[in-house]
PDB file of C-alpha atoms in Angstrom:
ATOM      1  CA  MET A 126       9.656 -12.951   1.317  1.00 77.00           C
ATOM      2  CA  PRO A 127       6.544 -15.046   2.005  1.00 86.00           C
ATOM      3  CA  VAL A 128       3.736 -14.503  -0.517  1.00 89.00           C
ATOM      4  CA  PHE A 129       0.212 -15.797   0.103  1.00 90.00           C
ATOM      5  CA  GLY A 130      -2.940 -16.034  -1.993  1.00 86.00           C
ATOM      6  CA  LYS A 131      -3.264 -16.149  -5.767  1.00 75.00           C
ATOM      7  CA  GLU A 132      -1.352 -18.990  -7.445  1.00 69.00           C
ATOM      8  CA  ARG A 133       0.506 -19.816  -4.218  1.00 66.00           C
ATOM      9  CA  LYS A 134      -1.601 -22.701  -2.885  1.00 65.00           C
ATOM     10  CA  GLY A 135       0.560 -25.521  -1.575  1.00 60.00           C
ATOM     11  CA  ARG A 136       3.624 -23.271  -1.379  1.00 67.00           C
ATOM     12  CA  GLU A 137       2.540 -20.884   1.370  1.00 69.00           C
ATOM     13  CA  ARG A 138       4.420 -20.624   4.666  1.00 81.00           C
ATOM     14  CA  THR A 139       1.370 -21.054   6.896  1.00 84.00           C
ATOM     15  CA  ASN A 140       3.686 -21.241   9.900  1.00 87.00           C
ATOM     16  CA  LEU A 141       4.346 -17.530   9.312  1.00 90.00           C
ATOM     17  CA  LEU A 142       0.699 -16.487   9.585  1.00 92.00           C
ATOM     18  CA  GLU A 143      -0.222 -14.353  12.603  1.00 91.00           C
ATOM     19  CA  LYS A 144       3.359 -13.041  12.700  1.00 92.00           C
ATOM     20  CA  GLU A 145       4.982  -9.607  12.557  1.00 90.00           C
ATOM     21  CA  ILE A 146       8.287  -9.046  10.755  1.00 88.00           C
ATOM     22  CA  ILE A 147      10.601  -7.100  13.042  1.00 83.00           C
ATOM     23  CA  ARG A 148      13.822  -7.316  11.033  1.00 82.00           C
ATOM     24  CA  PRO A 149      14.301  -6.908   7.257  1.00 79.00           C
ATOM     25  CA  CYS A 150      15.634  -9.515   4.857  1.00 79.00           C
ATOM     26  CA  GLU A 151      19.239  -8.319   4.519  1.00 74.00           C
ATOM     27  CA  GLU A 152      19.643  -8.562   8.298  1.00 78.00           C
ATOM     28  CA  LYS A 153      18.254 -12.113   8.376  1.00 82.00           C
ATOM     29  CA  ARG A 154      14.520 -11.645   8.717  1.00 84.00           C
ATOM     30  CA  LYS A 155      13.081 -12.127  12.193  1.00 88.00           C
ATOM     31  CA  TYR A 156       9.468 -12.621  13.285  1.00 89.00           C
ATOM     32  CA  LYS A 157       7.408 -12.352  16.433  1.00 90.00           C
ATOM     33  CA  LYS A 158       3.772 -13.112  17.204  1.00 89.00           C
ATOM     34  CA  ARG A 159       1.581 -10.352  15.808  1.00 82.00           C
ATOM     35  CA  CYS A 160      -0.318  -8.292  18.391  1.00 75.00           C
ATOM     36  CA  TRP A 161      -1.511  -5.315  16.291  1.00 63.00           C
ATOM     37  CA  TYR A 162      -5.220  -5.578  15.502  1.00 58.00           C
ATOM     38  CA  ILE A 163      -6.492  -2.029  15.008  1.00 54.00           C
ATOM     39  CA  HIS A 164      -7.637  -0.769  11.572  1.00 55.00           C
ATOM     40  CA  THR A 165      -7.433  -4.108   9.769  1.00 58.00           C
ATOM     41  CA  ARG A 166     -11.029  -4.847   8.719  1.00 65.00           C
ATOM     42  CA  GLY A 167     -11.766  -2.115   6.157  1.00 76.00           C
ATOM     43  CA  SER A 168     -13.965  -3.121   3.219  1.00 87.00           C
ATOM     44  CA  ALA A 169     -13.681  -2.072  -0.432  1.00 91.00           C
ATOM     45  CA  LYS A 170     -16.781   0.071   0.049  1.00 91.00           C
ATOM     46  CA  ARG A 171     -15.176   1.875   2.992  1.00 89.00           C
ATOM     47  CA  LEU A 172     -11.977   2.330   0.992  1.00 91.00           C
ATOM     48  CA  LYS A 173     -13.873   3.974  -1.851  1.00 93.00           C
ATOM     49  CA  SER A 174     -15.481   6.436   0.546  1.00 92.00           C
ATOM     50  CA  CYS A 175     -12.023   7.314   1.930  1.00 92.00           C
ATOM     51  CA  PHE A 176     -10.603   8.166  -1.517  1.00 95.00           C
ATOM     52  CA  PRO A 177     -13.289  10.238  -3.254  1.00 95.00           C
ATOM     53  CA  LEU A 178     -11.015  11.616  -5.980  1.00 96.00           C
ATOM     54  CA  LEU A 179     -10.313   8.043  -7.103  1.00 96.00           C
ATOM     55  CA  PHE A 180     -13.774   6.550  -6.947  1.00 94.00           C
ATOM     56  CA  LYS A 181     -16.533   9.147  -6.713  1.00 88.00           C
ATOM     57  CA  GLY A 182     -17.692  10.302 -10.126  1.00 84.00           C
ATOM     58  CA  LYS A 183     -14.810   8.963 -12.220  1.00 86.00           C
ATOM     59  CA  ASP A 184     -13.487   5.539 -11.294  1.00 95.00           C
ATOM     60  CA  PHE A 185      -9.695   5.579 -11.659  1.00 97.00           C
ATOM     61  CA  ILE A 186      -9.373   1.803 -12.011  1.00 97.00           C
ATOM     62  CA  GLN A 187     -12.102   1.543 -14.659  1.00 97.00           C
ATOM     63  CA  GLU A 188     -10.726   4.532 -16.581  1.00 96.00           C
ATOM     64  CA  ARG A 189      -7.209   3.138 -16.463  1.00 97.00           C
ATOM     65  CA  PHE A 190      -8.411  -0.208 -17.797  1.00 97.00           C
ATOM     66  CA  ASP A 191     -10.470   1.408 -20.561  1.00 96.00           C
ATOM     67  CA  LYS A 192      -7.508   3.549 -21.613  1.00 94.00           C
ATOM     68  CA  ASN A 193      -4.811   0.867 -21.684  1.00 92.00           C
ATOM     69  CA  GLY A 194      -6.852  -2.265 -22.330  1.00 94.00           C
ATOM     70  CA  ARG A 195      -4.890  -4.363 -19.852  1.00 96.00           C
ATOM     71  CA  PRO A 196      -5.282  -5.288 -16.173  1.00 98.00           C
ATOM     72  CA  VAL A 197      -4.648  -2.456 -13.723  1.00 98.00           C
ATOM     73  CA  ILE A 198      -1.986  -3.254 -11.095  1.00 98.00           C
ATOM     74  CA  VAL A 199      -3.332  -2.246  -7.682  1.00 98.00           C
ATOM     75  CA  LEU A 200      -1.427  -2.457  -4.379  1.00 98.00           C
ATOM     76  CA  ASP A 201      -2.979  -2.058  -0.936  1.00 97.00           C
ATOM     77  CA  TRP A 202      -0.075  -0.756   1.181  1.00 97.00           C
ATOM     78  CA  GLY A 203      -0.801  -1.940   4.714  1.00 94.00           C
ATOM     79  CA  CYS A 204      -3.637  -4.271   3.743  1.00 94.00           C
ATOM     80  CA  GLY A 205      -4.265  -5.819   7.168  1.00 91.00           C
ATOM     81  CA  ARG A 206      -6.589  -8.814   6.867  1.00 92.00           C
ATOM     82  CA  GLY A 207      -6.931  -8.106   3.152  1.00 93.00           C
ATOM     83  CA  ASN A 208     -10.688  -7.463   3.104  1.00 93.00           C
ATOM     84  CA  ALA A 209     -10.503  -4.290   1.013  1.00 95.00           C
ATOM     85  CA  ILE A 210      -8.152  -5.527  -1.705  1.00 96.00           C
ATOM     86  CA  ALA A 211     -10.044  -8.832  -1.866  1.00 96.00           C
ATOM     87  CA  GLY A 212     -13.221  -6.800  -2.373  1.00 96.00           C
ATOM     88  CA  PHE A 213     -11.604  -4.903  -5.254  1.00 97.00           C
ATOM     89  CA  ALA A 214     -10.448  -8.177  -6.819  1.00 96.00           C
ATOM     90  CA  LYS A 215     -13.998  -9.497  -6.676  1.00 96.00           C
ATOM     91  CA  GLU A 216     -15.534  -6.266  -7.993  1.00 96.00           C
ATOM     92  CA  TYR A 217     -13.172  -5.675 -10.923  1.00 97.00           C
ATOM     93  CA  GLY A 218     -12.347  -9.288 -11.750  1.00 96.00           C
ATOM     94  CA  SER A 219      -9.908  -9.656 -14.655  1.00 96.00           C
ATOM     95  CA  LYS A 220      -9.633  -5.857 -14.984  1.00 97.00           C
ATOM     96  CA  ILE A 221      -7.097  -5.751 -12.138  1.00 97.00           C
ATOM     97  CA  LYS A 222      -4.159  -7.617 -10.696  1.00 97.00           C
ATOM     98  CA  ALA A 223      -4.496  -7.191  -6.967  1.00 97.00           C
ATOM     99  CA  TYR A 224      -1.710  -7.133  -4.393  1.00 97.00           C
ATOM    100  CA  GLY A 225      -1.683  -6.523  -0.672  1.00 97.00           C
ATOM    101  CA  PHE A 226       1.317  -5.727   1.500  1.00 97.00           C
ATOM    102  CA  SER A 227       1.666  -5.951   5.268  1.00 94.00           C
ATOM    103  CA  LYS A 228       4.449  -6.592   7.754  1.00 92.00           C
ATOM    104  CA  ASP A 229       1.768  -8.329   9.859  1.00 92.00           C
ATOM    105  CA  SER A 230       0.236 -11.549   8.524  1.00 94.00           C
ATOM    106  CA  TYR A 231      -3.254 -12.891   9.278  1.00 93.00           C
ATOM    107  CA  LYS A 232      -4.903 -16.299   9.256  1.00 91.00           C
ATOM    108  CA  GLU A 233      -7.655 -14.790   7.061  1.00 91.00           C
ATOM    109  CA  TRP A 234      -5.142 -14.665   4.195  1.00 93.00           C
ATOM    110  CA  GLN A 235      -5.649 -18.394   3.679  1.00 90.00           C
ATOM    111  CA  LYS A 236      -9.201 -17.703   2.466  1.00 89.00           C
ATOM    112  CA  ILE A 237      -8.213 -15.074  -0.139  1.00 92.00           C
ATOM    113  CA  ASP A 238      -7.663 -16.514  -3.613  1.00 87.00           C
ATOM    114  CA  ALA A 239      -7.681 -13.576  -6.033  1.00 93.00           C
ATOM    115  CA  VAL A 240      -4.944 -11.476  -4.397  1.00 96.00           C
ATOM    116  CA  LYS A 241      -1.205 -11.891  -3.871  1.00 95.00           C
ATOM    117  CA  LEU A 242      -0.477 -10.952  -0.258  1.00 96.00           C
ATOM    118  CA  ILE A 243       3.112  -9.928   0.424  1.00 95.00           C
ATOM    119  CA  HIS A 244       4.417 -10.467   3.959  1.00 94.00           C
ATOM    120  CA  SER A 245       7.375  -8.113   4.144  1.00 92.00           C
ATOM    121  CA  THR A 246       8.908  -5.002   5.656  1.00 92.00           C
ATOM    122  CA  ASP A 247       8.312  -1.712   3.857  1.00 92.00           C
ATOM    123  CA  LYS A 248      11.985  -1.643   2.853  1.00 90.00           C
ATOM    124  CA  ASP A 249      11.982  -5.170   1.416  1.00 93.00           C
ATOM    125  CA  LEU A 250       8.777  -4.431  -0.499  1.00 95.00           C
ATOM    126  CA  LEU A 251      10.680  -1.994  -2.711  1.00 95.00           C
ATOM    127  CA  ARG A 252      12.894  -4.871  -3.843  1.00 92.00           C
ATOM    128  CA  TYR A 253       9.848  -6.949  -4.752  1.00 91.00           C
ATOM    129  CA  LEU A 254       8.267  -4.316  -7.029  1.00 96.00           C
ATOM    130  CA  LYS A 255       9.677  -3.419 -10.436  1.00 97.00           C
ATOM    131  CA  ASN A 256      10.079   0.217 -11.450  1.00 98.00           C
ATOM    132  CA  ASP A 257       7.173   1.606 -13.504  1.00 98.00           C
ATOM    133  CA  SER A 258       5.043  -1.463 -12.793  1.00 98.00           C
ATOM    134  CA  VAL A 259       2.123  -0.350 -10.581  1.00 98.00           C
ATOM    135  CA  ASP A 260      -0.931   1.717 -11.576  1.00 98.00           C
ATOM    136  CA  LEU A 261      -2.324   2.482  -8.125  1.00 98.00           C
ATOM    137  CA  ILE A 262      -0.928   2.291  -4.609  1.00 98.00           C
ATOM    138  CA  TYR A 263      -3.409   3.221  -1.891  1.00 97.00           C
ATOM    139  CA  SER A 264      -3.031   3.172   1.874  1.00 96.00           C
ATOM    140  CA  ARG A 265      -5.752   3.925   4.345  1.00 91.00           C
ATOM    141  CA  PHE A 266      -3.606   3.871   7.491  1.00 88.00           C
ATOM    142  CA  GLY A 267      -0.280   2.179   6.696  1.00 91.00           C
ATOM    143  CA  LEU A 268       1.653   5.114   5.240  1.00 93.00           C
ATOM    144  CA  TYR A 269       0.109   7.431   7.822  1.00 90.00           C
ATOM    145  CA  LEU A 270       1.586   5.243  10.574  1.00 87.00           C
ATOM    146  CA  LEU A 271       4.944   5.399   8.806  1.00 87.00           C
ATOM    147  CA  PHE A 272       4.824   9.195   9.040  1.00 85.00           C
ATOM    148  CA  LEU A 273       3.695   9.004  12.659  1.00 81.00           C
ATOM    149  CA  SER A 274       6.728   6.898  13.480  1.00 74.00           C
ATOM    150  CA  SER A 275       8.915   9.791  12.289  1.00 65.00           C
ATOM    151  CA  SER A 276       8.080  12.040  15.233  1.00 55.00           C
ATOM    152  CA  LEU A 277       4.374  12.760  14.880  1.00 51.00           C
ATOM    153  CA  LEU A 278       4.491  14.504  11.510  1.00 52.00           C
ATOM    154  CA  SER A 279       7.108  17.019  12.605  1.00 53.00           C
ATOM    155  CA  SER A 280       7.996  18.906   9.433  1.00 53.00           C
ATOM    156  CA  SER A 281      11.699  18.544  10.204  1.00 54.00           C
ATOM    157  CA  LYS A 282      11.695  14.869  11.191  1.00 59.00           C
ATOM    158  CA  HIS A 283       9.860  12.896   8.503  1.00 71.00           C
ATOM    159  CA  LYS A 284      12.582  13.119   5.870  1.00 80.00           C
ATOM    160  CA  ASN A 285      13.124   9.351   5.809  1.00 84.00           C
ATOM    161  CA  THR A 286       9.434   8.723   5.147  1.00 89.00           C
ATOM    162  CA  ASN A 287       9.439  11.336   2.387  1.00 90.00           C
ATOM    163  CA  LYS A 288      12.391   9.538   0.808  1.00 92.00           C
ATOM    164  CA  TYR A 289      10.481   6.273   1.083  1.00 94.00           C
ATOM    165  CA  ILE A 290       7.537   7.804  -0.797  1.00 95.00           C
ATOM    166  CA  LYS A 291      10.000   8.950  -3.457  1.00 96.00           C
ATOM    167  CA  GLU A 292      11.274   5.390  -3.834  1.00 97.00           C
ATOM    168  CA  LEU A 293       7.714   4.073  -3.894  1.00 97.00           C
ATOM    169  CA  LEU A 294       6.835   6.510  -6.667  1.00 98.00           C
ATOM    170  CA  LYS A 295       9.530   4.921  -8.842  1.00 98.00           C
ATOM    171  CA  LYS A 296       7.427   1.753  -8.833  1.00 98.00           C
ATOM    172  CA  VAL A 297       4.407   3.622 -10.253  1.00 98.00           C
ATOM    173  CA  LYS A 298       3.704   3.906 -13.977  1.00 98.00           C
ATOM    174  CA  LYS A 299       3.323   7.263 -15.704  1.00 97.00           C
ATOM    175  CA  GLY A 300      -0.131   8.606 -14.894  1.00 97.00           C
ATOM    176  CA  GLY A 301      -0.413   6.186 -11.982  1.00 98.00           C
ATOM    177  CA  LYS A 302      -1.187   7.302  -8.450  1.00 98.00           C
ATOM    178  CA  ILE A 303      -0.242   6.963  -4.813  1.00 98.00           C
ATOM    179  CA  ALA A 304      -3.090   7.890  -2.459  1.00 97.00           C
ATOM    180  CA  PHE A 305      -2.926   7.790   1.319  1.00 96.00           C
ATOM    181  CA  ASN A 306      -5.024   9.034   4.187  1.00 93.00           C
ATOM    182  CA  ILE A 307      -3.119  11.437   6.440  1.00 91.00           C
ATOM    183  CA  PRO A 308      -4.751  13.856   8.884  1.00 86.00           C
ATOM    184  CA  LEU A 309      -2.735  17.082   9.062  1.00 80.00           C
ATOM    185  CA  GLY A 310      -1.405  16.313   5.602  1.00 84.00           C
ATOM    186  CA  GLU A 311      -0.823  20.020   5.046  1.00 85.00           C
ATOM    187  CA  ILE A 312       2.231  19.582   7.308  1.00 84.00           C
ATOM    188  CA  VAL A 313       3.630  16.767   5.186  1.00 86.00           C
ATOM    189  CA  LYS A 314       2.716  17.994   1.724  1.00 86.00           C
ATOM    190  CA  PRO A 315       5.128  20.959   1.270  1.00 88.00           C
ATOM    191  CA  SER A 316       8.347  19.049   1.948  1.00 88.00           C
ATOM    192  CA  LEU A 317       7.163  15.983   0.048  1.00 90.00           C
ATOM    193  CA  GLN A 318       6.063  18.088  -2.890  1.00 91.00           C
ATOM    194  CA  LYS A 319       9.438  19.833  -2.947  1.00 92.00           C
ATOM    195  CA  LEU A 320      11.256  16.486  -2.896  1.00 92.00           C
ATOM    196  CA  LEU A 321       9.215  15.212  -5.851  1.00 94.00           C
ATOM    197  CA  GLU A 322       9.144  18.470  -7.788  1.00 93.00           C
ATOM    198  CA  GLY A 323       8.880  17.789 -11.509  1.00 94.00           C
ATOM    199  CA  LYS A 324       8.127  14.109 -10.943  1.00 96.00           C
ATOM    200  CA  ALA A 325       4.533  14.266  -9.714  1.00 97.00           C
ATOM    201  CA  ASP A 326       1.376  16.339  -9.286  1.00 96.00           C
ATOM    202  CA  PHE A 327      -0.160  16.711  -5.824  1.00 93.00           C
ATOM    203  CA  GLU A 328      -3.568  17.263  -4.330  1.00 94.00           C
ATOM    204  CA  TYR A 329      -4.685  17.228  -0.695  1.00 93.00           C
ATOM    205  CA  ASN A 330      -8.411  16.639  -0.341  1.00 93.00           C
ATOM    206  CA  LYS A 331     -10.423  15.468   2.669  1.00 90.00           C
ATOM    207  CA  GLN A 332      -7.361  14.260   4.603  1.00 93.00           C
ATOM    208  CA  VAL A 333      -5.952  12.354   1.623  1.00 96.00           C
ATOM    209  CA  ILE A 334      -2.781  13.128  -0.337  1.00 96.00           C
ATOM    210  CA  TYR A 335      -3.003  12.147  -3.997  1.00 97.00           C
ATOM    211  CA  ILE A 336       0.282  11.892  -5.909  1.00 97.00           C
ATOM    212  CA  THR A 337       0.095  11.434  -9.684  1.00 98.00           C
ATOM    213  CA  LYS A 338       3.300  10.466 -11.475  1.00 98.00           C
ATOM    214  CA  LYS A 339       4.200  12.632 -14.446  1.00 96.00           C
TER     215      LYS A 339
END
């Protein structure tokens, strides 16, 4: 899959910028011109305000770094133009290794140096990440849209997305977190919590589901 940003200069597929992936790798990846622009400009400051249990009071990234003494692996799932994850990379410096994922690519990615930006489908992303490798996966709108695509959060029709979250959790280290914004999350939480019973702790606060791997 195309990867842009950190340590990739000179090897980037710039011809694939401004493109949307519409078919996954195993089916011979296919692209079309990207036309989705909404919700792609969020800043790191805005992200922090969206996830208060991660950043207000105690700072999860700083605490994780202090505890383990090594860079915290952070993934922005559905990073859009990459402004937020680039802001985190600038703020935390060598304390984090920053990654962004999106099935839509943007010309702004060429200006981001401190982040690896993964141009992929959600399914192919799972193949890119190693199990027990990521400290924090956050998603302001990306995972919410994945749930929306499974019949508007119908409690009986988002099983595939729940299973995807289960697979995504395998990529998270013990004590690491997945956090995503999801209005009406009380509809999603019961079935997801049941699926991950014994594997994770849950909290739903201010339209955000926080999943902490046990």
